[in-house]
């Protein structure tokens, strides 16, 4: 519940006082205070109002200290008018606008920030995660993440807390969705570490994307991204064995998949495809739906998946999309055809473990055991994910027998 209130509390403070960096620090302190006090004292009648009051008190203290130390006033030109929004005190029913969530997402994904900074700031300001939680999720020291967040806040300091204008809205929305997509991917398949899945990141990405979709229900890209996340996350219960070992898609027990999430995701795909031309997220979601609808691996409609990948690559010829298409080509036309597609990607993904892993699988299917074993070992050496490395080494060892 605390994380749900975080963006609205932050939005209330920034609208009233400006100073995004100090307001965000104040909200974090209010969230920590709530986490300590509410379990012992009980939930207040107006949790959001309580958080606003505590955060505003802390922000006022910080602003006074800042003014005394720096002896300068805030730039009124970069702030919304003070009478345009008034934060409700505890006890009042009126809440900050839900649009604050979207405004914060746009601000945290400002084009002046690097993707890493956008992700960190989004998780902290909009997701309500602490710096320590974000650092653990990214397997970096807390001090390193604190510096990253601090630099990001300084970079956007003084920017007005308003939604982007029509002239750059689409570009900024694309950045927001890309950040949410990256957060989800890191949660669904961790790029490094001992765990395959980071449930906190995956769930947070879905929560934030669901929020954006509620605010922008007619945006096909947003609807498609939410569908993609739900359809992909639905397979999580079957992706790992008892000891945390990776189980590939075609070997998973599909009775363990979350059918409720699949039903919602499939409905969202249908809605997304009716909201204008199909973009990258809609097409990826459609592919995920075809996988999830197959009761058995052998029932998968690979010709239709290949047709969708043809459209996807035509719209966005990214290396990973082309690698996914190579797998579909192999399923439709045989491993030799798939290997030819993978070979054509060698210069686009030099040294990437995923291209070696796909090559290894296709070589194994083609009966080239020695070459497949070598490719599996190369892929295992290239990944920083312990579960992936164990899986790939196990495949290589099996071919050695």
mmCIF file of C-alpha atoms in Angstrom:
data_model
loop_
_atom_site.group_PDB
_atom_site.id
_atom_site.type_symbol
_atom_site.label_atom_id
_atom_site.label_comp_id
_atom_site.label_asym_id
_atom_site.label_seq_id
_atom_site.Cartn_x
_atom_site.Cartn_y
_atom_site.Cartn_z
ATOM 1 C CA UNK A 1 0.000 0.000 0.000
ATOM 2 C CA UNK A 2 2.868 2.378 0.772
ATOM 3 C CA UNK A 3 4.226 2.057 -2.754
ATOM 4 C CA UNK A 4 0.790 2.778 -4.203
ATOM 5 C CA UNK A 5 0.687 6.121 -2.395
ATOM 6 C CA UNK A 6 4.299 7.111 -3.160
ATOM 7 C CA UNK A 7 3.811 8.820 -6.561
ATOM 8 C CA UNK A 8 0.719 10.739 -5.455
ATOM 9 C CA UNK A 9 2.396 11.979 -2.276
ATOM 10 C CA UNK A 10 5.482 13.003 -4.251
ATOM 11 C CA UNK A 11 3.311 14.688 -6.869
ATOM 12 C CA UNK A 12 1.516 16.693 -4.179
ATOM 13 C CA UNK A 13 4.789 17.975 -2.732
ATOM 14 C CA UNK A 14 6.421 18.805 -6.055
ATOM 15 C CA UNK A 15 3.347 20.650 -7.272
ATOM 16 C CA UNK A 16 3.187 22.704 -4.098
ATOM 17 C CA UNK A 17 6.860 23.275 -3.325
ATOM 18 C CA UNK A 18 8.901 22.278 -6.378
ATOM 19 C CA UNK A 19 12.378 20.880 -5.571
ATOM 20 C CA UNK A 20 11.918 17.370 -6.916
ATOM 21 C CA UNK A 21 15.165 16.127 -5.361
ATOM 22 C CA UNK A 22 14.374 17.295 -1.818
ATOM 23 C CA UNK A 23 10.704 16.325 -2.135
ATOM 24 C CA UNK A 24 11.667 12.796 -3.168
ATOM 25 C CA UNK A 25 13.985 12.463 -0.174
ATOM 26 C CA UNK A 26 11.191 13.684 2.090
ATOM 27 C CA UNK A 27 8.712 11.171 0.689
ATOM 28 C CA UNK A 28 11.194 8.356 1.264
ATOM 29 C CA UNK A 29 11.565 9.416 4.891
ATOM 30 C CA UNK A 30 7.776 9.548 5.301
ATOM 31 C CA UNK A 31 7.470 6.047 3.841
ATOM 32 C CA UNK A 32 10.092 4.756 6.249
ATOM 33 C CA UNK A 33 8.334 6.442 9.161
ATOM 34 C CA UNK A 34 5.052 4.824 8.121
ATOM 35 C CA UNK A 35 6.707 1.413 7.848
ATOM 36 C CA UNK A 36 7.906 1.805 11.440
ATOM 37 C CA UNK A 37 4.835 3.403 13.037
ATOM 38 C CA UNK A 38 1.782 1.957 11.312
ATOM 39 C CA UNK A 39 2.331 -1.686 12.337
ATOM 40 C CA UNK A 40 2.611 -0.590 15.979
ATOM 41 C CA UNK A 41 0.074 2.268 16.093
ATOM 42 C CA UNK A 42 -2.413 1.172 13.476
ATOM 43 C CA UNK A 43 -3.333 2.480 10.033
ATOM 44 C CA UNK A 44 -4.355 6.166 10.067
ATOM 45 C CA UNK A 45 -7.794 7.134 8.808
ATOM 46 C CA UNK A 46 -6.255 8.928 5.816
ATOM 47 C CA UNK A 47 -2.934 7.178 4.994
ATOM 48 C CA UNK A 48 -2.162 9.428 2.032
ATOM 49 C CA UNK A 49 -2.874 12.567 4.022
ATOM 50 C CA UNK A 50 -0.657 11.288 6.855
ATOM 51 C CA UNK A 51 2.194 10.698 4.421
ATOM 52 C CA UNK A 52 1.765 14.139 2.835
ATOM 53 C CA UNK A 53 1.801 15.834 6.233
ATOM 54 C CA UNK A 54 4.940 14.032 7.414
ATOM 55 C CA UNK A 55 6.733 14.473 4.092
ATOM 56 C CA UNK A 56 5.752 18.156 3.873
ATOM 57 C CA UNK A 57 7.081 18.778 7.378
ATOM 58 C CA UNK A 58 10.391 17.164 6.482
ATOM 59 C CA UNK A 59 10.556 19.025 3.166
ATOM 60 C CA UNK A 60 9.938 22.340 4.907
ATOM 61 C CA UNK A 61 12.859 21.641 7.222
ATOM 62 C CA UNK A 62 15.074 20.754 4.258
ATOM 63 C CA UNK A 63 14.047 23.857 2.331
ATOM 64 C CA UNK A 64 14.813 26.110 5.269
ATOM 65 C CA UNK A 65 18.228 24.508 5.665
ATOM 66 C CA UNK A 66 18.849 24.765 1.950
ATOM 67 C CA UNK A 67 17.862 28.426 1.876
ATOM 68 C CA UNK A 68 20.041 29.265 4.842
ATOM 69 C CA UNK A 69 23.027 27.410 3.444
ATOM 70 C CA UNK A 70 22.864 28.489 -0.174
ATOM 71 C CA UNK A 71 21.200 31.911 0.347
ATOM 72 C CA UNK A 72 19.184 31.789 -2.769
ATOM 73 C CA UNK A 73 15.562 31.397 -3.629
ATOM 74 C CA UNK A 74 14.030 28.756 -5.783
ATOM 75 C CA UNK A 75 13.373 29.619 -9.399
ATOM 76 C CA UNK A 76 9.660 30.457 -9.566
ATOM 77 C CA UNK A 77 9.655 30.190 -13.338
ATOM 78 C CA UNK A 78 10.222 26.443 -13.166
ATOM 79 C CA UNK A 79 7.471 25.708 -10.675
ATOM 80 C CA UNK A 80 3.753 25.281 -11.108
ATOM 81 C CA UNK A 81 1.781 28.160 -9.575
ATOM 82 C CA UNK A 82 1.262 27.676 -5.863
ATOM 83 C CA UNK A 83 -2.493 28.134 -6.155
ATOM 84 C CA UNK A 84 -2.813 25.514 -8.901
ATOM 85 C CA UNK A 85 -2.661 22.659 -6.428
ATOM 86 C CA UNK A 86 -3.044 22.368 -2.698
ATOM 87 C CA UNK A 87 -2.027 19.188 -0.910
ATOM 88 C CA UNK A 88 -4.895 17.944 1.242
ATOM 89 C CA UNK A 89 -4.177 17.750 4.969
ATOM 90 C CA UNK A 90 -4.958 14.574 6.890
ATOM 91 C CA UNK A 91 -8.677 14.025 7.185
ATOM 92 C CA UNK A 92 -9.693 15.555 3.856
ATOM 93 C CA UNK A 93 -11.110 13.218 1.276
ATOM 94 C CA UNK A 94 -9.749 14.950 -1.821
ATOM 95 C CA UNK A 95 -6.675 13.178 -3.203
ATOM 96 C CA UNK A 96 -3.915 14.329 -5.533
ATOM 97 C CA UNK A 97 -4.622 13.739 -9.193
ATOM 98 C CA UNK A 98 -3.879 10.271 -10.495
ATOM 99 C CA UNK A 99 -2.188 12.003 -13.414
ATOM 100 C CA UNK A 100 0.744 12.669 -11.049
ATOM 101 C CA UNK A 101 1.867 9.083 -11.578
ATOM 102 C CA UNK A 102 2.161 9.623 -15.303
ATOM 103 C CA UNK A 103 3.802 13.026 -14.857
ATOM 104 C CA UNK A 104 6.382 11.495 -12.533
ATOM 105 C CA UNK A 105 7.090 8.693 -14.986
ATOM 106 C CA UNK A 106 7.685 11.224 -17.755
ATOM 107 C CA UNK A 107 9.958 13.240 -15.473
ATOM 108 C CA UNK A 108 11.964 10.202 -14.319
ATOM 109 C CA UNK A 109 12.388 9.117 -17.945
ATOM 110 C CA UNK A 110 13.617 12.494 -19.132
ATOM 111 C CA UNK A 111 15.813 12.132 -22.240
ATOM 112 C CA UNK A 112 18.720 13.870 -20.502
ATOM 113 C CA UNK A 113 19.092 10.827 -18.225
ATOM 114 C CA UNK A 114 20.834 7.588 -19.123
ATOM 115 C CA UNK A 115 18.692 4.411 -19.231
ATOM 116 C CA UNK A 116 20.325 3.186 -16.001
ATOM 117 C CA UNK A 117 19.483 6.463 -14.272
ATOM 118 C CA UNK A 118 15.926 6.417 -15.634
ATOM 119 C CA UNK A 119 15.356 2.936 -14.227
ATOM 120 C CA UNK A 120 16.810 3.760 -10.809
ATOM 121 C CA UNK A 121 14.875 7.024 -10.469
ATOM 122 C CA UNK A 122 11.621 5.428 -11.652
ATOM 123 C CA UNK A 123 11.892 2.601 -9.125
ATOM 124 C CA UNK A 124 12.597 5.049 -6.313
ATOM 125 C CA UNK A 125 10.275 7.973 -7.102
ATOM 126 C CA UNK A 126 7.358 6.136 -8.707
ATOM 127 C CA UNK A 127 7.807 2.615 -7.387
ATOM 128 C CA UNK A 128 8.538 3.726 -3.847
ATOM 129 C CA UNK A 129 11.505 1.360 -3.464
ATOM 130 C CA UNK A 130 14.337 2.391 -1.185
ATOM 131 C CA UNK A 131 17.838 2.897 -2.494
ATOM 132 C CA UNK A 132 18.898 -0.261 -0.672
ATOM 133 C CA UNK A 133 16.150 -2.296 -2.372
ATOM 134 C CA UNK A 134 17.101 -0.979 -5.804
ATOM 135 C CA UNK A 135 20.778 -1.683 -5.138
ATOM 136 C CA UNK A 136 20.029 -5.273 -4.122
ATOM 137 C CA UNK A 137 17.902 -5.776 -7.216
ATOM 138 C CA UNK A 138 20.761 -4.613 -9.426
ATOM 139 C CA UNK A 139 23.496 -6.353 -7.414
ATOM 140 C CA UNK A 140 25.474 -3.172 -6.800
ATOM 141 C CA UNK A 141 26.560 -1.544 -3.509
ATOM 142 C CA UNK A 142 24.007 0.759 -1.922
ATOM 143 C CA UNK A 143 26.485 3.655 -2.078
ATOM 144 C CA UNK A 144 26.833 3.178 -5.837
ATOM 145 C CA UNK A 145 23.081 3.222 -6.345
ATOM 146 C CA UNK A 146 22.720 6.240 -4.042
ATOM 147 C CA UNK A 147 25.178 8.154 -6.222
ATOM 148 C CA UNK A 148 23.308 7.121 -9.359
ATOM 149 C CA UNK A 149 19.979 8.300 -7.948
ATOM 150 C CA UNK A 150 21.504 11.524 -6.616
ATOM 151 C CA UNK A 151 23.060 12.387 -9.983
ATOM 152 C CA UNK A 152 19.765 11.684 -11.733
ATOM 153 C CA UNK A 153 17.851 13.972 -9.381
ATOM 154 C CA UNK A 154 20.398 16.730 -9.830
ATOM 155 C CA UNK A 155 20.152 16.367 -13.591
ATOM 156 C CA UNK A 156 16.417 17.052 -13.614
ATOM 157 C CA UNK A 157 16.461 19.570 -10.798
ATOM 158 C CA UNK A 158 14.419 22.638 -11.644
ATOM 159 C CA UNK A 159 12.424 21.018 -14.441
ATOM 160 C CA UNK A 160 8.715 21.901 -14.269
ATOM 161 C CA UNK A 161 6.395 19.272 -12.853
ATOM 162 C CA UNK A 162 4.042 19.189 -15.810
ATOM 163 C CA UNK A 163 3.250 16.548 -18.439
ATOM 164 C CA UNK A 164 5.252 16.931 -21.652
ATOM 165 C CA UNK A 165 3.658 18.943 -24.392
ATOM 166 C CA UNK A 166 2.104 17.371 -27.479
ATOM 167 C CA UNK A 167 5.273 17.939 -29.480
ATOM 168 C CA UNK A 168 7.344 15.431 -27.519
ATOM 169 C CA UNK A 169 4.718 13.327 -25.764
ATOM 170 C CA UNK A 170 5.096 10.305 -28.033
ATOM 171 C CA UNK A 171 8.884 10.353 -27.728
ATOM 172 C CA UNK A 172 8.708 10.615 -23.953
ATOM 173 C CA UNK A 173 6.041 7.901 -23.697
ATOM 174 C CA UNK A 174 8.290 5.599 -25.701
ATOM 175 C CA UNK A 175 11.047 6.182 -23.131
ATOM 176 C CA UNK A 176 8.647 5.457 -20.250
ATOM 177 C CA UNK A 177 7.573 2.172 -21.813
ATOM 178 C CA UNK A 178 11.157 1.188 -22.589
ATOM 179 C CA UNK A 179 12.140 1.720 -18.947
ATOM 180 C CA UNK A 180 9.200 -0.360 -17.712
ATOM 181 C CA UNK A 181 10.076 -3.055 -20.264
ATOM 182 C CA UNK A 182 13.697 -3.145 -19.091
ATOM 183 C CA UNK A 183 12.663 -3.336 -15.443
ATOM 184 C CA UNK A 184 10.358 -6.258 -16.215
ATOM 185 C CA UNK A 185 12.954 -8.118 -18.268
ATOM 186 C CA UNK A 186 15.517 -7.807 -15.487
ATOM 187 C CA UNK A 187 12.946 -9.169 -13.054
ATOM 188 C CA UNK A 188 11.749 -12.017 -15.262
ATOM 189 C CA UNK A 189 15.230 -13.207 -16.231
ATOM 190 C CA UNK A 190 17.940 -11.676 -14.075
ATOM 191 C CA UNK A 191 21.007 -10.804 -16.110
ATOM 192 C CA UNK A 192 23.326 -11.849 -13.288
ATOM 193 C CA UNK A 193 23.385 -13.475 -9.880
ATOM 194 C CA UNK A 194 22.190 -16.694 -8.303
ATOM 195 C CA UNK A 195 18.480 -16.319 -8.997
ATOM 196 C CA UNK A 196 16.701 -16.698 -12.320
ATOM 197 C CA UNK A 197 13.715 -14.569 -11.325
ATOM 198 C CA UNK A 198 13.492 -11.346 -9.291
ATOM 199 C CA UNK A 199 9.838 -11.300 -8.367
ATOM 200 C CA UNK A 200 9.960 -7.831 -6.798
ATOM 201 C CA UNK A 201 11.154 -6.171 -10.007
ATOM 202 C CA UNK A 202 8.770 -8.096 -12.258
ATOM 203 C CA UNK A 203 5.781 -7.330 -10.037
ATOM 204 C CA UNK A 204 6.747 -3.663 -9.750
ATOM 205 C CA UNK A 205 7.046 -3.316 -13.530
ATOM 206 C CA UNK A 206 3.591 -4.862 -13.968
ATOM 207 C CA UNK A 207 2.105 -2.623 -11.271
ATOM 208 C CA UNK A 208 3.505 0.545 -12.836
ATOM 209 C CA UNK A 209 2.536 -0.481 -16.364
ATOM 210 C CA UNK A 210 -0.972 -1.295 -15.180
ATOM 211 C CA UNK A 211 -1.115 2.196 -13.692
ATOM 212 C CA UNK A 212 -0.070 3.799 -16.972
ATOM 213 C CA UNK A 213 -2.600 1.682 -18.852
ATOM 214 C CA UNK A 214 -5.386 2.886 -16.572
ATOM 215 C CA UNK A 215 -4.371 6.474 -17.265
ATOM 216 C CA UNK A 216 -3.926 5.936 -21.024
ATOM 217 C CA UNK A 217 -6.393 3.146 -21.893
ATOM 218 C CA UNK A 218 -6.458 4.010 -25.576
ATOM 219 C CA UNK A 219 -2.700 3.728 -26.177
ATOM 220 C CA UNK A 220 -2.058 0.473 -28.007
ATOM 221 C CA UNK A 221 1.620 0.374 -27.047
ATOM 222 C CA UNK A 222 0.790 0.644 -23.332
ATOM 223 C CA UNK A 223 -1.925 -2.005 -23.544
ATOM 224 C CA UNK A 224 0.390 -4.245 -25.542
ATOM 225 C CA UNK A 225 3.222 -3.906 -23.040
ATOM 226 C CA UNK A 226 0.959 -4.806 -20.118
ATOM 227 C CA UNK A 227 -0.328 -7.817 -22.059
ATOM 228 C CA UNK A 228 3.226 -8.918 -22.838
ATOM 229 C CA UNK A 229 4.234 -8.717 -19.182
ATOM 230 C CA UNK A 230 1.208 -10.658 -17.946
ATOM 231 C CA UNK A 231 1.501 -13.374 -20.573
ATOM 232 C CA UNK A 232 5.206 -13.797 -19.909
ATOM 233 C CA UNK A 233 5.035 -13.684 -16.112
ATOM 234 C CA UNK A 234 2.230 -16.273 -16.211
ATOM 235 C CA UNK A 235 4.845 -18.954 -16.986
ATOM 236 C CA UNK A 236 6.962 -18.204 -13.925
ATOM 237 C CA UNK A 237 5.704 -21.120 -11.760
ATOM 238 C CA UNK A 238 6.996 -23.616 -14.340
ATOM 239 C CA UNK A 239 10.312 -21.965 -15.256
ATOM 240 C CA UNK A 240 12.363 -23.370 -12.374
ATOM 241 C CA UNK A 241 12.747 -26.814 -10.847
ATOM 242 C CA UNK A 242 12.944 -27.731 -7.152
ATOM 243 C CA UNK A 243 16.597 -26.708 -6.953
ATOM 244 C CA UNK A 244 16.180 -23.498 -8.920
ATOM 245 C CA UNK A 245 17.300 -25.032 -12.195
ATOM 246 C CA UNK A 246 16.112 -23.410 -15.424
ATOM 247 C CA UNK A 247 13.418 -25.275 -17.360
ATOM 248 C CA UNK A 248 13.121 -24.191 -21.024
ATOM 249 C CA UNK A 249 9.739 -23.278 -22.475
ATOM 250 C CA UNK A 250 9.201 -26.477 -24.449
ATOM 251 C CA UNK A 251 9.853 -28.640 -21.351
ATOM 252 C CA UNK A 252 7.690 -26.759 -18.859
ATOM 253 C CA UNK A 253 4.663 -28.236 -17.095
ATOM 254 C CA UNK A 254 2.021 -26.004 -18.605
ATOM 255 C CA UNK A 255 -0.566 -26.954 -16.009
ATOM 256 C CA UNK A 256 1.436 -24.750 -13.620
ATOM 257 C CA UNK A 257 0.988 -21.632 -15.740
ATOM 258 C CA UNK A 258 -1.227 -18.870 -14.330
ATOM 259 C CA UNK A 259 -4.379 -19.198 -16.433
ATOM 260 C CA UNK A 260 -5.988 -16.102 -14.906
ATOM 261 C CA UNK A 261 -3.057 -13.944 -16.024
ATOM 262 C CA UNK A 262 -3.120 -15.608 -19.447
ATOM 263 C CA UNK A 263 -6.823 -14.849 -19.877
ATOM 264 C CA UNK A 264 -6.308 -11.201 -18.933
ATOM 265 C CA UNK A 265 -3.227 -10.895 -21.128
ATOM 266 C CA UNK A 266 -4.985 -12.446 -24.111
ATOM 267 C CA UNK A 267 -7.907 -10.044 -23.772
ATOM 268 C CA UNK A 268 -5.476 -7.134 -23.585
ATOM 269 C CA UNK A 269 -3.710 -8.336 -26.746
ATOM 270 C CA UNK A 270 -7.002 -8.321 -28.614
ATOM 271 C CA UNK A 271 -7.710 -4.815 -27.337
ATOM 272 C CA UNK A 272 -4.209 -3.574 -28.177
ATOM 273 C CA UNK A 273 -4.379 -4.843 -31.747
ATOM 274 C CA UNK A 274 -7.532 -2.782 -32.208
ATOM 275 C CA UNK A 275 -5.877 0.420 -30.975
ATOM 276 C CA UNK A 276 -4.128 1.471 -34.150
ATOM 277 C CA UNK A 277 -1.254 -0.088 -36.123
ATOM 278 C CA UNK A 278 0.460 -2.954 -34.324
ATOM 279 C CA UNK A 279 3.745 -1.852 -32.788
ATOM 280 C CA UNK A 280 6.608 -3.710 -31.155
ATOM 281 C CA UNK A 281 4.888 -4.435 -27.831
ATOM 282 C CA UNK A 282 1.613 -5.511 -29.424
ATOM 283 C CA UNK A 283 3.418 -7.933 -31.738
ATOM 284 C CA UNK A 284 5.546 -9.390 -28.951
ATOM 285 C CA UNK A 285 2.418 -9.822 -26.849
ATOM 286 C CA UNK A 286 0.694 -11.618 -29.722
ATOM 287 C CA UNK A 287 3.654 -14.021 -29.932
ATOM 288 C CA UNK A 288 3.473 -14.613 -26.168
ATOM 289 C CA UNK A 289 -0.263 -15.298 -26.441
ATOM 290 C CA UNK A 290 0.290 -17.965 -29.081
ATOM 291 C CA UNK A 291 2.823 -19.687 -26.825
ATOM 292 C CA UNK A 292 0.488 -19.531 -23.827
ATOM 293 C CA UNK A 293 -2.529 -20.801 -25.734
ATOM 294 C CA UNK A 294 -0.745 -24.012 -26.755
ATOM 295 C CA UNK A 295 -1.629 -26.861 -24.418
ATOM 296 C CA UNK A 296 1.548 -28.694 -25.402
ATOM 297 C CA UNK A 297 4.808 -27.493 -26.904
ATOM 298 C CA UNK A 298 4.095 -29.440 -30.086
ATOM 299 C CA UNK A 299 0.763 -27.634 -30.462
ATOM 300 C CA UNK A 300 2.444 -24.223 -30.810
ATOM 301 C CA UNK A 301 1.396 -22.372 -33.961
ATOM 302 C CA UNK A 302 4.915 -21.691 -35.211
ATOM 303 C CA UNK A 303 3.898 -20.553 -38.730
ATOM 304 C CA UNK A 304 1.763 -17.820 -37.162
ATOM 305 C CA UNK A 305 4.573 -16.913 -34.759
ATOM 306 C CA UNK A 306 6.980 -16.637 -37.689
ATOM 307 C CA UNK A 307 4.532 -14.353 -39.497
ATOM 308 C CA UNK A 308 4.366 -12.122 -36.424
ATOM 309 C CA UNK A 309 8.163 -12.049 -36.166
ATOM 310 C CA UNK A 310 8.339 -11.042 -39.835
ATOM 311 C CA UNK A 311 6.178 -8.029 -38.980
ATOM 312 C CA UNK A 312 8.149 -7.322 -35.813
ATOM 313 C CA UNK A 313 11.517 -7.349 -37.560
ATOM 314 C CA UNK A 314 10.136 -5.171 -40.351
ATOM 315 C CA UNK A 315 9.100 -2.554 -37.782
ATOM 316 C CA UNK A 316 12.091 -2.843 -35.454
ATOM 317 C CA UNK A 317 15.005 -4.902 -36.798
ATOM 318 C CA UNK A 318 16.639 -5.242 -33.387
ATOM 319 C CA UNK A 319 19.106 -8.125 -32.941
ATOM 320 C CA UNK A 320 17.050 -9.854 -30.235
ATOM 321 C CA UNK A 321 13.914 -9.709 -32.361
ATOM 322 C CA UNK A 322 15.849 -11.214 -35.237
ATOM 323 C CA UNK A 323 17.185 -13.921 -32.937
ATOM 324 C CA UNK A 324 13.629 -14.783 -31.901
ATOM 325 C CA UNK A 325 12.698 -14.936 -35.569
ATOM 326 C CA UNK A 326 15.606 -17.321 -36.200
ATOM 327 C CA UNK A 327 14.103 -19.727 -33.658
ATOM 328 C CA UNK A 328 10.728 -19.489 -35.389
ATOM 329 C CA UNK A 329 12.371 -20.116 -38.765
ATOM 330 C CA UNK A 330 13.985 -23.249 -37.330
ATOM 331 C CA UNK A 331 10.650 -24.520 -36.021
ATOM 332 C CA UNK A 332 8.951 -23.983 -39.370
ATOM 333 C CA UNK A 333 11.721 -24.793 -41.857
ATOM 334 C CA UNK A 334 14.160 -26.910 -39.851
ATOM 335 C CA UNK A 335 17.339 -26.339 -37.812
ATOM 336 C CA UNK A 336 19.558 -25.750 -40.852
ATOM 337 C CA UNK A 337 17.435 -22.776 -41.907
ATOM 338 C CA UNK A 338 17.508 -21.464 -38.361
ATOM 339 C CA UNK A 339 21.287 -21.786 -38.172
ATOM 340 C CA UNK A 340 21.626 -19.760 -41.361
ATOM 341 C CA UNK A 341 19.576 -16.988 -39.756
ATOM 342 C CA UNK A 342 21.709 -17.114 -36.609
ATOM 343 C CA UNK A 343 24.910 -16.929 -38.657
ATOM 344 C CA UNK A 344 23.637 -13.751 -40.294
ATOM 345 C CA UNK A 345 23.362 -12.204 -36.808
ATOM 346 C CA UNK A 346 26.930 -12.939 -35.748
ATOM 347 C CA UNK A 347 28.129 -9.393 -36.418
ATOM 348 C CA UNK A 348 25.085 -7.851 -34.687
ATOM 349 C CA UNK A 349 25.497 -9.771 -31.413
ATOM 350 C CA UNK A 350 29.229 -10.482 -31.160
ATOM 351 C CA UNK A 351 30.056 -12.583 -28.108
ATOM 352 C CA UNK A 352 26.503 -12.492 -26.697
ATOM 353 C CA UNK A 353 25.697 -15.673 -24.809
ATOM 354 C CA UNK A 354 22.126 -15.848 -26.126
ATOM 355 C CA UNK A 355 23.196 -16.222 -29.729
ATOM 356 C CA UNK A 356 25.573 -19.010 -28.682
ATOM 357 C CA UNK A 357 22.768 -20.679 -26.710
ATOM 358 C CA UNK A 358 20.368 -20.604 -29.665
ATOM 359 C CA UNK A 359 23.091 -21.871 -31.975
ATOM 360 C CA UNK A 360 23.818 -24.704 -29.543
ATOM 361 C CA UNK A 361 20.169 -25.815 -29.416
ATOM 362 C CA UNK A 362 19.871 -25.775 -33.199
ATOM 363 C CA UNK A 363 23.152 -27.634 -33.666
ATOM 364 C CA UNK A 364 21.931 -30.281 -31.227
ATOM 365 C CA UNK A 365 18.686 -30.633 -33.171
ATOM 366 C CA UNK A 366 20.697 -30.947 -36.380
ATOM 367 C CA UNK A 367 22.694 -33.833 -34.884
ATOM 368 C CA UNK A 368 25.997 -31.930 -34.670
ATOM 369 C CA UNK A 369 26.765 -32.949 -31.107
ATOM 370 C CA UNK A 370 30.398 -31.839 -30.875
ATOM 371 C CA UNK A 371 29.672 -28.393 -32.283
ATOM 372 C CA UNK A 372 26.596 -28.067 -30.075
ATOM 373 C CA UNK A 373 28.592 -28.972 -26.981
ATOM 374 C CA UNK A 374 31.189 -26.323 -27.801
ATOM 375 C CA UNK A 375 28.468 -23.707 -28.335
ATOM 376 C CA UNK A 376 26.775 -24.598 -25.029
ATOM 377 C CA UNK A 377 30.064 -24.221 -23.173
ATOM 378 C CA UNK A 378 30.749 -20.902 -24.862
ATOM 379 C CA UNK A 379 27.276 -19.649 -23.939
ATOM 380 C CA UNK A 380 27.734 -20.787 -20.323
ATOM 381 C CA UNK A 381 31.006 -18.888 -20.109
ATOM 382 C CA UNK A 382 29.363 -15.752 -21.456
ATOM 383 C CA UNK A 383 26.401 -15.423 -19.085
ATOM 384 C CA UNK A 384 26.523 -13.836 -15.629
ATOM 385 C CA UNK A 385 23.370 -15.673 -14.552
ATOM 386 C CA UNK A 386 24.217 -18.703 -12.418
ATOM 387 C CA UNK A 387 20.993 -20.629 -13.254
ATOM 388 C CA UNK A 388 21.508 -20.080 -16.984
ATOM 389 C CA UNK A 389 25.152 -21.132 -16.743
ATOM 390 C CA UNK A 390 24.241 -24.342 -14.872
ATOM 391 C CA UNK A 391 21.574 -25.195 -17.429
ATOM 392 C CA UNK A 392 23.909 -24.626 -20.377
ATOM 393 C CA UNK A 393 26.736 -26.647 -18.809
ATOM 394 C CA UNK A 394 24.304 -29.474 -18.083
ATOM 395 C CA UNK A 395 23.284 -29.531 -21.759
ATOM 396 C CA UNK A 396 26.932 -29.610 -22.786
ATOM 397 C CA UNK A 397 27.716 -32.427 -20.344
ATOM 398 C CA UNK A 398 24.823 -34.485 -21.650
ATOM 399 C CA UNK A 399 26.289 -34.316 -25.152
ATOM 400 C CA UNK A 400 29.664 -35.497 -23.880
ATOM 401 C CA UNK A 401 28.254 -38.884 -22.856
#
